[in-house]
CSV table of N, CA and C in Angstrom, one decimal:
chain,number,residue,atom,x,y,z
A,11,PRO,N,-1.6,-18.3,12.3
A,11,PRO,CA,-2.2,-19.6,11.1
A,11,PRO,C,-0.9,-19.8,10.7
A,12,SER,N,-1.0,-21.4,10.4
A,12,SER,CA,-0.2,-22.0,9.1
A,12,SER,C,-0.4,-21.2,7.5
A,13,SER,N,0.4,-22.0,6.7
A,13,SER,CA,0.0,-21.6,5.6
A,13,SER,C,-0.9,-22.8,5.2
A,14,ALA,N,-1.2,-23.6,5.9
A,14,ALA,CA,-2.3,-24.4,5.4
A,14,ALA,C,-3.3,-24.4,6.0
A,15,GLY,N,-3.6,-23.4,7.3
A,15,GLY,CA,-4.7,-23.0,7.6
A,15,GLY,C,-4.6,-23.5,9.4
A,16,ALA,N,-3.7,-24.0,9.6
A,16,ALA,CA,-3.8,-24.9,11.3
A,16,ALA,C,-3.6,-23.4,11.9
A,17,LEU,N,-4.4,-23.8,13.3
A,17,LEU,CA,-3.9,-22.5,14.2
A,17,LEU,C,-3.7,-23.2,15.9
A,18,GLY,N,-3.3,-22.0,16.3
A,18,GLY,CA,-3.3,-22.0,17.8
A,18,GLY,C,-1.8,-23.2,17.8
A,19,PRO,N,-1.5,-23.1,19.2
A,19,PRO,CA,-0.2,-23.5,19.8
A,19,PRO,C,0.0,-25.3,19.3
A,20,MET,N,-1.3,-25.7,19.1
A,20,MET,CA,-1.1,-27.3,18.5
A,20,MET,C,-1.2,-27.5,17.2
A,21,GLN,N,-1.5,-26.4,16.4
A,21,GLN,CA,-1.8,-26.0,14.8
A,21,GLN,C,-2.6,-27.3,14.5
A,22,PHE,N,-3.7,-26.7,15.0
A,22,PHE,CA,-5.0,-27.8,14.8
A,22,PHE,C,-5.5,-27.4,13.3
A,23,MET,N,-6.1,-28.1,12.5
A,23,MET,CA,-6.9,-27.6,11.4
A,23,MET,C,-8.2,-27.4,12.0
A,24,PRO,N,-8.8,-26.3,11.9
A,24,PRO,CA,-10.2,-26.3,12.2
A,24,PRO,C,-11.4,-27.0,12.6
A,25,ALA,N,-11.5,-27.7,11.5
A,25,ALA,CA,-12.4,-29.0,11.1
A,25,ALA,C,-11.6,-30.5,12.5
A,26,THR,N,-10.6,-30.4,12.6
A,26,THR,CA,-10.2,-31.6,13.5
A,26,THR,C,-10.4,-30.8,15.1
A,27,TRP,N,-10.1,-29.7,15.2
A,27,TRP,CA,-10.4,-28.9,16.5
A,27,TRP,C,-11.9,-28.9,16.9
A,28,LYS,N,-12.9,-28.7,15.7
A,28,LYS,CA,-14.1,-29.3,16.1
A,28,LYS,C,-14.5,-30.6,16.8
A,29,ALA,N,-14.0,-31.6,16.2
A,29,ALA,CA,-13.8,-32.9,16.3
A,29,ALA,C,-13.7,-33.2,18.0
A,30,TYR,N,-12.3,-32.8,18.2
A,30,TYR,CA,-11.3,-32.9,19.1
A,30,TYR,C,-11.0,-31.9,20.3
A,31,GLY,N,-11.8,-30.8,19.8
A,31,GLY,CA,-11.2,-29.6,21.0
A,31,GLY,C,-11.6,-30.1,22.6
A,32,VAL,N,-11.3,-29.7,23.5
A,32,VAL,CA,-10.9,-29.9,24.7
A,32,VAL,C,-11.4,-28.4,25.5
A,33,ASP,N,-12.2,-28.2,26.4
A,33,ASP,CA,-12.1,-27.1,27.3
A,33,ASP,C,-11.4,-27.5,28.6
A,34,GLY,N,-10.0,-27.6,28.2
A,34,GLY,CA,-8.8,-27.8,29.3
A,34,GLY,C,-9.2,-27.2,30.9
A,35,ASP,N,-9.2,-25.9,30.4
A,35,ASP,CA,-9.1,-25.1,31.3
A,35,ASP,C,-10.7,-24.4,32.2
A,36,ARG,N,-11.7,-25.2,31.8
A,36,ARG,CA,-12.9,-25.2,32.2
A,36,ARG,C,-13.7,-24.1,32.5
A,37,ASP,N,-13.6,-23.0,31.4
A,37,ASP,CA,-14.0,-22.0,31.4
A,37,ASP,C,-15.3,-21.7,30.5
A,38,GLY,N,-15.7,-22.9,29.9
A,38,GLY,CA,-16.8,-22.9,29.2
A,38,GLY,C,-16.7,-22.7,27.5
A,39,LYS,N,-15.4,-22.7,27.1
A,39,LYS,CA,-15.4,-22.8,25.5
A,39,LYS,C,-14.0,-23.4,25.6
A,40,ALA,N,-13.9,-24.2,24.5
A,40,ALA,CA,-12.9,-24.5,24.1
A,40,ALA,C,-12.3,-23.8,22.8
A,41,ASP,N,-10.8,-23.2,23.3
A,41,ASP,CA,-10.5,-22.2,22.4
A,41,ASP,C,-9.0,-22.8,21.9
A,42,ILE,N,-9.3,-23.0,20.6
A,42,ILE,CA,-7.9,-23.4,19.6
A,42,ILE,C,-6.8,-22.4,20.0
A,43,MET,N,-7.1,-21.4,20.7
A,43,MET,CA,-5.4,-20.7,20.9
A,43,MET,C,-4.9,-20.6,22.0
A,44,ASN,N,-5.9,-21.3,23.1
A,44,ASN,CA,-5.3,-21.6,24.0
A,44,ASN,C,-4.6,-23.0,24.7
A,45,PRO,N,-3.5,-22.8,25.0
A,45,PRO,CA,-2.9,-23.9,25.0
A,45,PRO,C,-3.3,-24.7,26.3
A,46,TYR,N,-4.0,-24.5,27.4
A,46,TYR,CA,-4.7,-25.2,28.4
A,46,TYR,C,-6.1,-25.7,27.8
A,47,ASP,N,-6.3,-25.3,26.4
A,47,ASP,CA,-7.4,-26.1,25.7
A,47,ASP,C,-6.7,-27.3,24.9
A,48,ALA,N,-5.9,-26.6,24.1
A,48,ALA,CA,-5.1,-27.4,22.9
A,48,ALA,C,-4.9,-28.7,22.9
A,49,ILE,N,-4.0,-28.3,24.3
A,49,ILE,CA,-2.7,-29.6,24.7
A,49,ILE,C,-3.7,-30.9,25.0
A,50,PRO,N,-4.7,-30.7,26.0
A,50,PRO,CA,-5.4,-31.7,26.0
A,50,PRO,C,-6.5,-32.3,24.6
A,51,GLY,N,-6.7,-31.1,23.9
A,51,GLY,CA,-7.1,-31.8,22.6
A,51,GLY,C,-6.3,-32.5,21.6
A,52,ALA,N,-4.9,-32.4,21.8
A,52,ALA,CA,-4.1,-32.9,21.0
A,52,ALA,C,-3.9,-34.7,21.7
A,53,ALA,N,-4.1,-34.5,23.0
A,53,ALA,CA,-4.0,-36.0,23.7
A,53,ALA,C,-5.1,-36.2,23.1
A,54,LYS,N,-6.4,-35.9,23.3
A,54,LYS,CA,-7.7,-36.4,22.7
A,54,LYS,C,-7.5,-37.2,20.9
A,55,TYR,N,-6.6,-36.5,20.2
A,55,TYR,CA,-6.6,-36.7,19.1
A,55,TYR,C,-6.0,-38.2,18.7
A,56,LEU,N,-4.8,-37.5,19.6
A,56,LEU,CA,-3.8,-39.1,20.0
A,56,LEU,C,-4.3,-40.2,20.1
A,57,CYS,N,-4.9,-39.9,21.4
A,57,CYS,CA,-5.6,-41.1,22.2
A,57,CYS,C,-6.6,-42.0,21.1
A,58,ALA,N,-7.5,-41.2,20.4
A,58,ALA,CA,-8.5,-41.3,19.4
A,58,ALA,C,-7.8,-42.3,18.4
A,59,ASN,N,-6.8,-42.1,18.1
A,59,ASN,CA,-6.0,-42.3,16.9
A,59,ASN,C,-4.7,-43.6,17.3
A,60,GLY,N,-4.9,-44.4,18.6
A,60,GLY,CA,-4.2,-45.5,19.1
A,60,GLY,C,-3.0,-45.1,20.0
A,61,ALA,N,-2.8,-43.8,20.1
A,61,ALA,CA,-1.4,-43.7,21.1
A,61,ALA,C,-1.0,-44.6,22.1
A,62,GLY,N,-2.3,-44.4,22.9
A,62,GLY,CA,-2.1,-44.9,24.1
A,62,GLY,C,-1.8,-46.5,24.2
A,63,ARG,N,-1.6,-47.2,22.8
A,63,ARG,CA,-1.0,-48.8,22.6
A,63,ARG,C,-0.1,-48.8,22.6
A,64,GLY,N,1.0,-47.5,22.8
A,64,GLY,CA,2.8,-47.5,22.4
A,64,GLY,C,3.1,-48.0,21.2
A,65,GLY,N,4.3,-48.2,21.1
A,65,GLY,CA,5.1,-48.9,20.1
A,65,GLY,C,4.5,-48.5,18.6
A,66,ARG,N,4.6,-49.1,17.8
A,66,ARG,CA,4.1,-48.7,16.5
A,66,ARG,C,2.7,-48.1,16.6
A,67,ALA,N,1.8,-48.2,17.2
A,67,ALA,CA,0.5,-47.6,17.5
A,67,ALA,C,0.7,-45.9,17.9
A,68,LEU,N,1.5,-45.8,18.9
A,68,LEU,CA,1.9,-44.4,19.1
A,68,LEU,C,2.9,-43.9,18.2
A,69,TYR,N,3.6,-43.9,17.5
A,69,TYR,CA,4.1,-43.5,16.1
A,69,TYR,C,3.2,-43.5,15.3
A,70,ASN,N,2.3,-44.1,15.0
A,70,ASN,CA,1.3,-44.0,13.9
A,70,ASN,C,0.4,-42.6,14.2
A,71,ALA,N,0.4,-42.8,15.5
A,71,ALA,CA,-1.1,-41.8,15.7
A,71,ALA,C,-0.4,-40.7,15.8
A,72,VAL,N,1.2,-40.4,16.4
A,72,VAL,CA,1.8,-38.9,16.3
A,72,VAL,C,2.1,-38.5,14.6
A,73,PHE,N,2.1,-39.7,13.7
A,73,PHE,CA,2.1,-39.4,11.9
A,73,PHE,C,1.0,-39.0,11.8
A,74,ARG,N,-0.2,-39.8,12.0
A,74,ARG,CA,-1.4,-39.1,11.7
A,74,ARG,C,-1.7,-37.6,12.3
A,75,TYR,N,-0.8,-37.2,13.2
A,75,TYR,CA,-1.0,-35.7,13.7
A,75,TYR,C,0.0,-34.7,12.8
A,76,ASN,N,0.6,-35.5,12.2
A,76,ASN,CA,1.5,-34.2,11.3
A,76,ASN,C,2.6,-35.4,10.8
A,77,HIS,N,2.2,-35.4,9.4
A,77,HIS,CA,2.9,-36.7,8.5
A,77,HIS,C,4.3,-36.2,7.9
A,78,ALA,N,5.3,-36.5,9.0
A,78,ALA,CA,6.4,-36.0,8.7
A,78,ALA,C,7.3,-37.1,9.4
A,79,HIS,N,7.8,-38.3,9.1
A,79,HIS,CA,8.6,-38.8,9.9
A,79,HIS,C,9.6,-38.1,10.8
A,80,TRP,N,10.1,-36.9,10.1
A,80,TRP,CA,11.2,-36.3,11.1
A,80,TRP,C,10.4,-35.8,12.3
A,81,TYR,N,9.2,-35.4,12.3
A,81,TYR,CA,8.4,-34.7,13.0
A,81,TYR,C,8.2,-35.9,14.3
A,82,VAL,N,7.6,-36.9,13.8
A,82,VAL,CA,7.4,-37.9,14.9
A,82,VAL,C,8.4,-38.2,15.5
A,83,GLN,N,9.7,-38.7,15.2
A,83,GLN,CA,10.6,-39.1,15.6
A,83,GLN,C,11.3,-38.0,16.6
A,84,LYS,N,11.2,-37.0,16.4
A,84,LYS,CA,11.5,-35.6,17.1
A,84,LYS,C,10.6,-35.4,18.3
A,85,VAL,N,9.5,-35.7,18.5
A,85,VAL,CA,8.1,-35.8,19.4
A,85,VAL,C,8.6,-36.9,20.3
A,86,LEU,N,8.6,-38.0,19.5
A,86,LEU,CA,9.3,-39.4,20.8
A,86,LEU,C,10.6,-38.9,21.4
A,87,ALA,N,11.4,-38.6,20.8
A,87,ALA,CA,12.5,-38.7,21.5
A,87,ALA,C,12.7,-37.4,22.6
A,88,LEU,N,11.9,-36.4,22.4
A,88,LEU,CA,11.2,-35.3,23.5
A,88,LEU,C,10.8,-36.0,24.7
A,89,ALA,N,9.9,-36.9,24.0
A,89,ALA,CA,8.8,-37.3,25.4
A,89,ALA,C,9.9,-38.7,26.0
A,90,GLU,N,10.6,-39.4,25.3
A,90,GLU,CA,12.0,-40.2,26.2
A,90,GLU,C,12.5,-39.3,26.8
A,91,ALA,N,13.1,-38.2,26.6
A,91,ALA,CA,13.8,-37.4,27.3
A,91,ALA,C,13.4,-36.9,28.9
A,92,TYR,N,11.8,-36.2,28.5
A,92,TYR,CA,10.8,-36.4,29.8
A,92,TYR,C,11.1,-37.1,30.8
A,93,ALA,N,10.6,-38.3,29.7
A,93,ALA,CA,10.2,-39.4,30.8
A,93,ALA,C,11.5,-39.7,31.4
A,94,ARG,N,12.4,-39.9,31.0
A,94,ARG,CA,13.8,-40.2,32.0
A,94,ARG,C,13.9,-39.5,32.7
A,95,GLU,N,13.9,-37.8,33.0
A,95,GLU,CA,14.2,-36.7,33.6
A,95,GLU,C,13.2,-36.6,34.8
A,96,TYR,N,11.8,-37.0,34.7
A,96,TYR,CA,11.2,-36.8,35.3
A,96,TYR,C,10.2,-38.0,36.2
A,97,ARG,N,10.9,-39.2,36.0
A,97,ARG,CA,10.7,-40.6,36.3
A,97,ARG,C,10.6,-40.6,37.8
C-alpha cells in the first residue's frame, strides 16, 4: 500500500477500484493486487475519463489518475515510445 492507501500494481484507491475494477483474467474475482485485473481496470478508468479522445483529453484523463504533471508527461512519453517500437 502507498502512504495514501492506494493498493496493487496500478495503485488504485479502494473506492476507485470498487467503481472501475475488472476481472481481466476471468477467474471470477476483480483482484486489485492482480496485474491481469488492475491493468484493464486502469484502462476502464482512463476511458471513462475521456482518454479515448486523445490529445488534451488523454492528458487530462491521465492527470485524473495521478495529479502530477511530471507523471502524465512520463506516461505519455512511454506510450509514444512503445507505439513507435511496435507499429
